[in-house]
Coordinates of C-alpha atoms and ligand atoms in Angstrom, one line a residue:
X1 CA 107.0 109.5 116.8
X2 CA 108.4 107.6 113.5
X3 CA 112.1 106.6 114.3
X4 CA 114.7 109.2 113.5
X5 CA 115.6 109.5 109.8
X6 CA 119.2 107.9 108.6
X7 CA 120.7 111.5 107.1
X8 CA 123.0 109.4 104.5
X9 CA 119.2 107.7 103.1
X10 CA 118.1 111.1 102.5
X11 CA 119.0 110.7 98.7
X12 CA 116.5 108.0 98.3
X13 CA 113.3 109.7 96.5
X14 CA 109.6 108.8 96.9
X15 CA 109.0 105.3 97.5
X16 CA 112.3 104.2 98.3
X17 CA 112.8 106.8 101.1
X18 CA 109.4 105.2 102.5
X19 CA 109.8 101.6 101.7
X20 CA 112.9 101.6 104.0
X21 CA 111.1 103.9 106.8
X22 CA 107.8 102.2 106.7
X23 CA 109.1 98.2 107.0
X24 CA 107.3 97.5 110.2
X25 CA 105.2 100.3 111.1
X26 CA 101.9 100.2 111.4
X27 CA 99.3 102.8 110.5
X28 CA 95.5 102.9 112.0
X29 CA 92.7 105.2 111.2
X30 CA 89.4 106.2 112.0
X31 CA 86.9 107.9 109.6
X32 CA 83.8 110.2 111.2
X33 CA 80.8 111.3 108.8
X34 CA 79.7 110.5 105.3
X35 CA 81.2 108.3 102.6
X36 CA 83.1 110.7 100.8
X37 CA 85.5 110.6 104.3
X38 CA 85.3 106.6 104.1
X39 CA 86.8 106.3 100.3
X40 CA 89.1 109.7 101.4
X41 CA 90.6 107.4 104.4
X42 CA 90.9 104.0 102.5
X43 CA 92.7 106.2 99.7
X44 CA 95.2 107.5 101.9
X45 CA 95.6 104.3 103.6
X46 CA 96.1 102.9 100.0
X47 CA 99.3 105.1 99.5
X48 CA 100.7 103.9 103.0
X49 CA 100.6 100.5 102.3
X50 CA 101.6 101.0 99.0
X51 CA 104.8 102.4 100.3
X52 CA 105.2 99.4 102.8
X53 CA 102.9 100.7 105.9
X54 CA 101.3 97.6 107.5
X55 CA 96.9 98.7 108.3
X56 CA 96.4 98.1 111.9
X57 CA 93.0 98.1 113.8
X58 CA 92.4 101.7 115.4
X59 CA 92.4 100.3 118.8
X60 CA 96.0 98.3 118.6
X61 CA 99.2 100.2 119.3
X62 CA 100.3 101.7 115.4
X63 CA 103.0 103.6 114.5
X64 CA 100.8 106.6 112.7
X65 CA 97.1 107.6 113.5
X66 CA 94.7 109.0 110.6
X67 CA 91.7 110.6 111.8
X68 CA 89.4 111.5 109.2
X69 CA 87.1 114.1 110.6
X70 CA 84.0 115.5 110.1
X71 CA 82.2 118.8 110.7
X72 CA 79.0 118.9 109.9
X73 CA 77.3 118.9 113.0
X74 CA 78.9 120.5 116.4
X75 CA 79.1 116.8 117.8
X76 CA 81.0 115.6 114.9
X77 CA 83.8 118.3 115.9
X78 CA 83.6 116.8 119.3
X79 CA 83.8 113.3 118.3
X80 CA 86.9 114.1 116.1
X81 CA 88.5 115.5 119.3
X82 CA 87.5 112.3 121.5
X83 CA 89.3 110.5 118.5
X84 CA 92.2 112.7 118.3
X85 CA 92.6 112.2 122.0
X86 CA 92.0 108.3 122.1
X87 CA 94.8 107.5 119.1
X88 CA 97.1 109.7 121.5
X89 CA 96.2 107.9 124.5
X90 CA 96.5 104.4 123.2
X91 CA 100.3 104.9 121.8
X92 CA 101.8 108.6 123.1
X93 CA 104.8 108.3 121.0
X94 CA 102.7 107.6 117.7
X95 CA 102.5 110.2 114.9
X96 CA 98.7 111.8 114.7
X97 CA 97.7 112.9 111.3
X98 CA 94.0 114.8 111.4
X99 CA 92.8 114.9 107.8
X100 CA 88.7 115.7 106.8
X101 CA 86.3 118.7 107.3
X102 CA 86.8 119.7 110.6
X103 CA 90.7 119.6 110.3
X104 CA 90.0 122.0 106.9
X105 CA 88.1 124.4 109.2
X106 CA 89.6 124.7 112.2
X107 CA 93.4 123.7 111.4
X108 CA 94.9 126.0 114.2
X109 CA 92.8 124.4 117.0
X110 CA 93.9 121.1 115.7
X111 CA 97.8 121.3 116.0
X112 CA 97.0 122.7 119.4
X113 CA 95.9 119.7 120.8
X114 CA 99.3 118.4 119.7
X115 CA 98.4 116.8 116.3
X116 CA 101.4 116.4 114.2
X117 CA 100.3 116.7 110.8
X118 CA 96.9 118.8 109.6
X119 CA 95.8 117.8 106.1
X120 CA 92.5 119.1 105.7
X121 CA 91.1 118.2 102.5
X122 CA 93.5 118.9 99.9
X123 CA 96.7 117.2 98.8
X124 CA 95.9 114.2 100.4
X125 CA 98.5 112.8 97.8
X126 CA 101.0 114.9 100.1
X127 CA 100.9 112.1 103.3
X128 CA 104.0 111.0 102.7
X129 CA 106.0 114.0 102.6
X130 CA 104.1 115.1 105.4
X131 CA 105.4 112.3 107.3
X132 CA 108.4 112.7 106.5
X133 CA 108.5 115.8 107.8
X134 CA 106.7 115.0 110.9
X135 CA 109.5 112.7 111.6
X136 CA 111.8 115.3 111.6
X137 CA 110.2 117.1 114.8
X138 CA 108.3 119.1 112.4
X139 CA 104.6 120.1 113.6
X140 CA 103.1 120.2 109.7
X141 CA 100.3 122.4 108.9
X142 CA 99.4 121.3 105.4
X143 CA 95.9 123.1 105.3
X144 CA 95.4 125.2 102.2
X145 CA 92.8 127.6 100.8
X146 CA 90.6 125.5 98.7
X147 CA 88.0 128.2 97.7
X148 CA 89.1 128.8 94.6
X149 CA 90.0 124.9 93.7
X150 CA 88.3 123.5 90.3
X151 CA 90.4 120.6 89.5
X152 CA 88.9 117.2 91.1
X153 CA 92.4 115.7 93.2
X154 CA 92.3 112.5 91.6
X155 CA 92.8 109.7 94.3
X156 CA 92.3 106.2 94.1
X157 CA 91.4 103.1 96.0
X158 CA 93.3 99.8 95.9
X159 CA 90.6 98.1 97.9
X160 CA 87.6 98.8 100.0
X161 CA 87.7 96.9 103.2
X162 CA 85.5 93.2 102.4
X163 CA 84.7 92.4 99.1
X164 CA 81.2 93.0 98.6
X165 CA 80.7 97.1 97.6
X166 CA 83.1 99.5 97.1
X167 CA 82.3 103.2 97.2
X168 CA 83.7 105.2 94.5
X169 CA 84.2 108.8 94.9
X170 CA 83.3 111.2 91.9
X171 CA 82.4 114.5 92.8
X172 CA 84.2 117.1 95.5
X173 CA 82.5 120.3 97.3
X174 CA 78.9 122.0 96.6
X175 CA 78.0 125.2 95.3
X176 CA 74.5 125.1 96.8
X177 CA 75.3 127.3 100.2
X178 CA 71.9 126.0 102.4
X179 CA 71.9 128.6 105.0
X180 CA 73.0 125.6 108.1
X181 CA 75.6 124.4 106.0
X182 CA 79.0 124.3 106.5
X183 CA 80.6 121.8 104.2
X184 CA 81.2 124.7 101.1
X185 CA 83.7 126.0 103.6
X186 CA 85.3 122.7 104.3
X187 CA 84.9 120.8 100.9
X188 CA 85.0 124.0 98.6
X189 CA 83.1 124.4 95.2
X190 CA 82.5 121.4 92.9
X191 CA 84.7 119.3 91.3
X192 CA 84.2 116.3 89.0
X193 CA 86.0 113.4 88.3
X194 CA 86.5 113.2 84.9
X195 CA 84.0 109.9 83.4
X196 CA 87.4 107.7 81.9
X197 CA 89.1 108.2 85.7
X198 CA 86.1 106.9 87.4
X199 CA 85.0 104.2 85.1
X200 CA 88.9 102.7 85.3
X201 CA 88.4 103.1 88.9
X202 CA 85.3 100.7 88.6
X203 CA 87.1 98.2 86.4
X204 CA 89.8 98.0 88.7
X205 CA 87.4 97.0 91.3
X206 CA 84.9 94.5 89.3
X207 CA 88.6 92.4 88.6
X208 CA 89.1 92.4 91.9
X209 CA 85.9 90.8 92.8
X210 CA 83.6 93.6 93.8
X211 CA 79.9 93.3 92.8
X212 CA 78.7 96.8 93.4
X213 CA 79.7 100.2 93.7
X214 CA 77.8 103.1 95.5
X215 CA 78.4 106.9 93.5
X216 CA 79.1 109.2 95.8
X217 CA 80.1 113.1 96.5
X218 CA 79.1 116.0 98.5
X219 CA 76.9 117.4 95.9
X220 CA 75.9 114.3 93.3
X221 CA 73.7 116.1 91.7
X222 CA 76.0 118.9 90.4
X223 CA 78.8 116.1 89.0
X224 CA 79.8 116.8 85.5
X225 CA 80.4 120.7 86.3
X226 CA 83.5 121.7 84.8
X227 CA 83.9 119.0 82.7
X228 CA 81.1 118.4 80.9
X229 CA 80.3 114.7 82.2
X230 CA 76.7 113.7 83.2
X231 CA 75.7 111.3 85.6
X232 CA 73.4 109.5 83.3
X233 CA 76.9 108.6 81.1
X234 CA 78.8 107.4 84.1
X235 CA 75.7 104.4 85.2
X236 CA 75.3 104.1 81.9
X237 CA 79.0 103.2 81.4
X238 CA 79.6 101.3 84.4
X239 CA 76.5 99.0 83.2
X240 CA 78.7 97.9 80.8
X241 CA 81.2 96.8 83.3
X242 CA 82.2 92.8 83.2
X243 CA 81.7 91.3 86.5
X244 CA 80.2 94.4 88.3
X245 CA 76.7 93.6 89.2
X246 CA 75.5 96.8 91.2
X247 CA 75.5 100.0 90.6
X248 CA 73.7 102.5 93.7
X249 CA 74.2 106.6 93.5
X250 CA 74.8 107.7 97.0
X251 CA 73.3 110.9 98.6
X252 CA 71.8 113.3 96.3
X253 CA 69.9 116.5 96.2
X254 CA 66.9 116.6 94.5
X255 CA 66.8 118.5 91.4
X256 CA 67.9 115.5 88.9
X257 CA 64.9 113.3 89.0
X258 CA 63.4 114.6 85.4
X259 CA 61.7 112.6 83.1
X260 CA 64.3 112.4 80.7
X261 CA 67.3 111.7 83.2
X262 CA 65.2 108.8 84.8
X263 CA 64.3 107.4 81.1
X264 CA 68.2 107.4 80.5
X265 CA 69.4 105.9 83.2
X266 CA 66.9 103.2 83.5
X267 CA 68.4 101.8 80.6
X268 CA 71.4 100.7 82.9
X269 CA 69.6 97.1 84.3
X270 CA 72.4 97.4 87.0
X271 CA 71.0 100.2 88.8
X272 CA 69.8 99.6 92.2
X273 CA 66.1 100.8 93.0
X274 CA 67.5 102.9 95.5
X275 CA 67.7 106.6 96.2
X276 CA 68.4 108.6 99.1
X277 CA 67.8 112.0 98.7
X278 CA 67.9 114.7 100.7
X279 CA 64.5 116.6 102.0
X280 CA 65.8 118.3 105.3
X281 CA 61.8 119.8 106.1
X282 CA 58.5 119.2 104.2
X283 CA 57.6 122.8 105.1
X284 CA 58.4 125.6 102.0
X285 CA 58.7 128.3 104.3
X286 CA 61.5 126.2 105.9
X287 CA 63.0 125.1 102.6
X288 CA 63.1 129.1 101.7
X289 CA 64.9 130.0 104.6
X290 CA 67.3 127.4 104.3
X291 CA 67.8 128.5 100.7
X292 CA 67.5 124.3 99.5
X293 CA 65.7 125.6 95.9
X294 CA 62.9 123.8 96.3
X295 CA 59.7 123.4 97.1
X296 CA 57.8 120.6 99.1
X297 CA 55.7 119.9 95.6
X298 CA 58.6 119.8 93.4
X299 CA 60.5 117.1 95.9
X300 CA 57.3 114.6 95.7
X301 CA 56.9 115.3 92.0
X302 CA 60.5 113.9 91.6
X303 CA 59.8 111.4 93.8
X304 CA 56.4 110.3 91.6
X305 CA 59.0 110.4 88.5
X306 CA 61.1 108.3 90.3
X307 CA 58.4 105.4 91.3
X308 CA 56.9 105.8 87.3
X309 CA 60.4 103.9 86.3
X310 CA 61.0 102.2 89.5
X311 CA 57.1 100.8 91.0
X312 CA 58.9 99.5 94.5
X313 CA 61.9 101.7 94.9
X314 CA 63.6 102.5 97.9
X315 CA 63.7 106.3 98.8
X316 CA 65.3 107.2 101.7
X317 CA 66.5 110.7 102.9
X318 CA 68.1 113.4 105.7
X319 CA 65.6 115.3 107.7
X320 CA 66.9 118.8 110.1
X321 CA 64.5 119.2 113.1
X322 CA 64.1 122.8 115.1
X323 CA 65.7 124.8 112.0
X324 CA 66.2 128.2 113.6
X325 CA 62.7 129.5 113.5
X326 CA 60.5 126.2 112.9
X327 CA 57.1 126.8 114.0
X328 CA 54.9 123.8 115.5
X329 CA 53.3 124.2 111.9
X330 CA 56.0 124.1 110.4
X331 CA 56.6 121.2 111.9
X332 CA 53.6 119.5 111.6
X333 CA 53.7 120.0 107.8
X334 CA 57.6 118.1 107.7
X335 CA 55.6 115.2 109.3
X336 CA 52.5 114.7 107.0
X337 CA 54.7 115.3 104.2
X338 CA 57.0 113.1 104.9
X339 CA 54.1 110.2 105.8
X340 CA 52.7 111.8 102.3
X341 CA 56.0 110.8 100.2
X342 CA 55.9 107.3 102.3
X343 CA 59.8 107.2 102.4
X344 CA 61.6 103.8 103.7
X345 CA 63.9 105.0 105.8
X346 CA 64.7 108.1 107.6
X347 CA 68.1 109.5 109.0
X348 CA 67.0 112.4 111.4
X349 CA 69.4 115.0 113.0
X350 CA 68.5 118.1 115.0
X351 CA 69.8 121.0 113.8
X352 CA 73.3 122.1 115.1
X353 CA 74.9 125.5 114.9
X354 CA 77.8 125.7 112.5
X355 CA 79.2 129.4 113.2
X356 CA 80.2 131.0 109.9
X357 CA 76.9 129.9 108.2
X358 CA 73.4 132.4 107.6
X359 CA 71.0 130.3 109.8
X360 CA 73.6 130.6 113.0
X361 CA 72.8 134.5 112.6
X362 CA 69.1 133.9 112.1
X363 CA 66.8 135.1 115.2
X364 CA 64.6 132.3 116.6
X365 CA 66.9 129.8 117.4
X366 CA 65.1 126.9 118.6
X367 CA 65.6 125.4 121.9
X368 CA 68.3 121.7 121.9
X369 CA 65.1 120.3 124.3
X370 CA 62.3 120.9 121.1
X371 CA 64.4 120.0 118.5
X372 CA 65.5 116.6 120.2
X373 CA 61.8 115.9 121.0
X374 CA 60.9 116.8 117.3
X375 CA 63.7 114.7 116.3
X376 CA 62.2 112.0 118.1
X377 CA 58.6 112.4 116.9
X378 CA 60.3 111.8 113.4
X379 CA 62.8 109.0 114.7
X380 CA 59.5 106.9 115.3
X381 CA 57.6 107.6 112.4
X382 CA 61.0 106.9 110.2
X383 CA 60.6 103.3 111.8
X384 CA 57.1 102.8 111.4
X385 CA 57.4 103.6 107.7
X386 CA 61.0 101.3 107.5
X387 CA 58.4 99.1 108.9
X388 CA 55.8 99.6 106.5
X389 CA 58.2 99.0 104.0
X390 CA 59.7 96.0 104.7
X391 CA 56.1 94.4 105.1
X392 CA 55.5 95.7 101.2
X393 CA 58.3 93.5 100.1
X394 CA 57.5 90.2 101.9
X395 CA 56.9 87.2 99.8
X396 CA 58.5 88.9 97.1
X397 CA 61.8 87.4 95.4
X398 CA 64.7 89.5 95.5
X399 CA 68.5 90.3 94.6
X400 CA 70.5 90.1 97.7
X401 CA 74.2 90.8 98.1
X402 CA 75.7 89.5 101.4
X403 CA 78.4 90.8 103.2
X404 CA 78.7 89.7 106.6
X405 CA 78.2 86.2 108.5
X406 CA 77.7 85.7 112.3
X407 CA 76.4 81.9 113.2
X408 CA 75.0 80.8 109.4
X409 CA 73.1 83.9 109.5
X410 CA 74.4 85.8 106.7
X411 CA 73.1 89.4 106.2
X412 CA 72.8 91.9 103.1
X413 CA 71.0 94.8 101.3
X414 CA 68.5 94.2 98.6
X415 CA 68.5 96.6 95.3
X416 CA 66.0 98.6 97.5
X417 CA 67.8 98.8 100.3
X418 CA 66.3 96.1 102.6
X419 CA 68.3 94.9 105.1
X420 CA 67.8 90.9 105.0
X421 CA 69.2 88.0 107.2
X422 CA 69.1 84.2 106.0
X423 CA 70.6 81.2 106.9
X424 CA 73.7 81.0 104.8
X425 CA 77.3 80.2 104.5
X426 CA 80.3 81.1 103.7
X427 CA 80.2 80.4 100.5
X428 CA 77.2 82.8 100.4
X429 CA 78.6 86.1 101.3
X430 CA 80.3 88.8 98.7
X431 CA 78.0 86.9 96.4
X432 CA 74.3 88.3 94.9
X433 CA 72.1 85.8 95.4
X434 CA 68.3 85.5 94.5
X435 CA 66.2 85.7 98.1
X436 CA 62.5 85.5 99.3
X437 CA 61.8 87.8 101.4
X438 CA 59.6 85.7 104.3
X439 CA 58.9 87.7 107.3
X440 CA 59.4 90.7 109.2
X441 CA 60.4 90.0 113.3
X442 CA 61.1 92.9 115.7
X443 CA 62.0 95.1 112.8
X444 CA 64.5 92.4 111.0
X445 CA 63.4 91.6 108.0
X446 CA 64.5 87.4 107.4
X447 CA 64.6 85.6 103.8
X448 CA 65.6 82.3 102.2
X449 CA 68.1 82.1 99.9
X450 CA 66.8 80.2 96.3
X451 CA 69.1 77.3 96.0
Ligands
LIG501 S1 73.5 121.0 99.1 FE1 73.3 122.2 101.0 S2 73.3 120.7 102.6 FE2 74.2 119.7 100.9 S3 76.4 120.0 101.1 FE3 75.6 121.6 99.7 S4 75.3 123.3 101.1 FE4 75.4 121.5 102.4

C-alpha cells in the first residue's frame, strides 16, 4: 500500500499533493490486447511520472501496479486475472490499479480479487485521485456507465516507449454491434478526437524524434462521427508534419476503401502501403449472421481499390474460426477466399463466447476441438501467403525503419509491413533507411542497408 498520507499536507492540491507522495515510488504496468490499451497505458503512465512516479519494469518490486486489461476473448479475461494475481504476488503491499475492457465489464469481480482501484475505461484522467484515495484504505470503484458517452476523453502521450513509432489514439468505442462482439459494452459508442487535438499530438511527437505514427481506434473507420472530421483530413494533415516520416492507420473495418477516399489520401506520400483490415470469414452467410455489413465481394472489391493506388501493398487482417454455426462449407469458402484476396499476413483467433452478445445465444455452437483445428488450417495458410509475400518483395529497394538491435543485426518494418533484419548499428536504428530486400531464410526475411 502507498505510505500513509501526512493529514497537515492535505491542503496541497493536484500535483503538489503527488509530487510529495510520489518522490520514490515506483509504478509498473502491463497492457493485454490491442493498441488502443498500449497508448491508454503509456497515457496514464504519462500523468504518473508527470507527477513525480518513477516507471519500473512489471517484474521489479513497484510501488503501484496498472493492469490494462482486455476482454475480447474469454482467455484475455483469464490472462488479466493471471496479471492481476502476478503484480500482487511479486510485491503484496503494492497498490493494484485494474484499468481496460475487462475491468469496464466486470468491475465487481475485479475488487473481489482484492484490486484496489477499478478504472475501467473512463476518467482515466482520475488516477491520481484514485490513488489518493486508495491510500487512504479506500477500495475505489471508479467504473462508470459509458453507454451514453459522446465526448472523446482527451488523453495524451508524453512518449511512446523507443523512439521509432508512436501510436496515436483518435477514435473510442464502435457502433457496429457484430453479433460475437463485446467491446460496444466495454468501449461504448464512438468518439472522435477532434483533428487540431490529434495533429498537436503528432507534432509533439515528430520534435521529439519519432518518425512514424500508427492511427488507431476501436472502430477507425467511423472516426470523424460527432465531430465532423474525416480520416482523409487527419493523413492528409499529418503529411504535412516536419520531421515525421510515416504515417500507418491501424485496424480498420472495411467499408472506407472507396475510390474517392483512396484518391484523397494517396495524395499524403507519407502513407504506409499498409492496411490491416478486418475480414473475420470469407463466407456471406457467416458475415450475415455476424451482422459485419458486408459481403465477401464487397471486401475484395475494396481490396482491388486498394492495390489500383497502391500495386504492392500490404493487406493484412483478423479472421474468427468455428463462428457458432460454421458449416465445413462455410469454412471452406473463408479459406479459398482468403487464398483469393492473397492477404500478407493473417492473425487467426477461434471464436470465444463473450456472454451478453447475440452469437453466445445462437444454436450451433461449434465445438473448441473444430474451431482450433480450423484455426490451424488457416494459421498455415496465413504463413504460406506471409511467405509468398515476402518472396514478391525480394530484390526490391525499400524504406525501412529500425527499431531494435541484437548483435549488429538490426530489425524493422518496411512501408508494407515486412519484417526485415540487416547488419546494422547503432547508429542505424530509430532511423528510415533505404534497404534491399535480398532473401527470405526460414521465414525471415534479411536486407542490406544502401550506404
Ligand atoms: S466492428 Fe464489430 S468486431 Fe469491431 S469492435 Fe465493433 S462490434 Fe467489435
Amino acid at each position: 500500500m502507498v505510505s500513509a498520507i501526512n493529514k497537515s499536507d492535505l491542503a496541497l492540491n493536484g500535483k503538489d499533493f503527488f509530487a510529495l507522495y510520489s518522490r520514490e515510488k515506483t509504478v509498473a504496468a502491463y497492457t493485454l490486447g490491442c493498441k488502443v490499451n498500449a497508448y491508454d497505458t503509456q497515457a496514464t503512465l504519462d500523468i504518473l511520472s508527470g507527477a513525480g512516479f518513477l516507471v519500473a519494469p512489471f517484474d521489479s518490486e513497484a510501488d503501484v501496479y496498472i493492469i490494462n486489461t482486455c476482454t475480447v476473448t474469454s482467455l484475455s479475461d483469464s490472462k488479466s486475472r493471471q496479471m492481476l494475481k502476478k503484480a500482487k504476488k511479486t510485491n503484496p503491499n503494492a497498490l493494484i490499479v485494474c484499468m481496460g475492457c475487462y475491468a469496464q465489464t466486470n468491475p465487481e469481480k475485479i475488487l473481489d480479487m482484492g484490486v484496489d482501484i477499478v478504472l475501467g475505461n473512463k476518467n482515466r484522467k482520475d488516477i491520481l485521485k484514485n490513488i489518493y484515495d486508495a491510500a487512504h484504505e479506500v477500495r475505489v470503484n471508479a467504473v462508470t456507465n459509458i453507454d451514453n458517452d459522446r465526448e472523446f476523453e482527451e488523453i495524451e502521450i508524453e512518449s511512446y516507449g523507443d523512439r521509432s513509432r508512436a501510436f496515436i489514439k483518435i477514435e473510442e468505442g464502435c457502433d457496429q454491434f457484430c453479433t460475437y462482439c463485446i467491446i460496444p459494452f466495454a468501449r461504448g459508442r464512438v468518439r472522435s478526437r477532434k483533428l487540431a487535438s490529434i495533429v498537436a499530438q503528432a507534432e509533439k511527437l515528430a520534435k521529439d524524434g519519432y518518425k512514424e505514427v500508427v492511427l488507431t481506434g476501436i472502430n477507425l473507420s467511423w472516426y470523424g462521427k460527432g465531430t465532423g472530421d474525416k480520416l482523409e483530413d487527419v493523413i492528409l494533415a499529418l503529411n504535412d508534419i516536419d520531421g515525421l516520416e510515416r504515417i500507418r492507420i491501424g485496424s480498420i473495418e472495411p467499408g472506407i476503401f472507396t475510390e474517392e477516399f483512396l484518391s484523397t489520401i494517396s495524395r499524403a506520400e507519407k502513407l504506409c502501403d499498409h492496411f490491416h483490415i478486418s475480414l473475420q470469414s470469407g463466407s456471406d452467410t457467416v458475415l450475415e449472421r455476424m451482422h459485419r455489413g458486408y459481403t465477401a465481394k464487397q471486401y475484395k472489391d475494396e481490396i482491388d481499390n486498394i492495390r489500383n493506388v497502391y500495386k504492392n501493398a500490404g493487406i493484412t487482417t483478423d479472421i474468427m474460426t468455428g463462428f457458432p454455426g460454421e458449416t465445413e462449407d462455410e469454412f471452406s469458402q473463408t479459406y479459398e477466399f482468403i487464398k483469393e484476396v492473397g492477404f500478407s499476413r493473417l492473425h487467426v483467433f477461434p471464436y470465444s463466447i463473450r456472454e451478453g452478445t447475440k452469437a453466445a445465444k445462437m444454436d450451433n455452437q461449434i465445438p473448441p476441438k473444430v474451431k482450433k483445428e480450423r484455426a490451424a488450417i488457416l494459421t498455415s495458410l496465413g504463413q504460406q501467403l506471409e511467405n509468398d509475400f515476402t518472396k514478391k518483395n525480394i530484390g526490391i529497394e525499400q524504406s525501412v525503419l529500425y527499431e531494435l538491435i541484437a548483435n549488429d543485426t538490426v530489425e524493422g518494418y518496411t512501408t508494407n509491413y515486412i519484417r526485415v533484419h540487416a547488419k546494422g548499428q547503432n547508429d542505424d536504428l530509430y532511423k528510415v533507411l533505404t534497404t534491399q530486400l535480398t532473401q527470405i531464410k526460414n521465414n525471415i526475411c534479411y536486407g542490406e542497408i544502401n550506404k
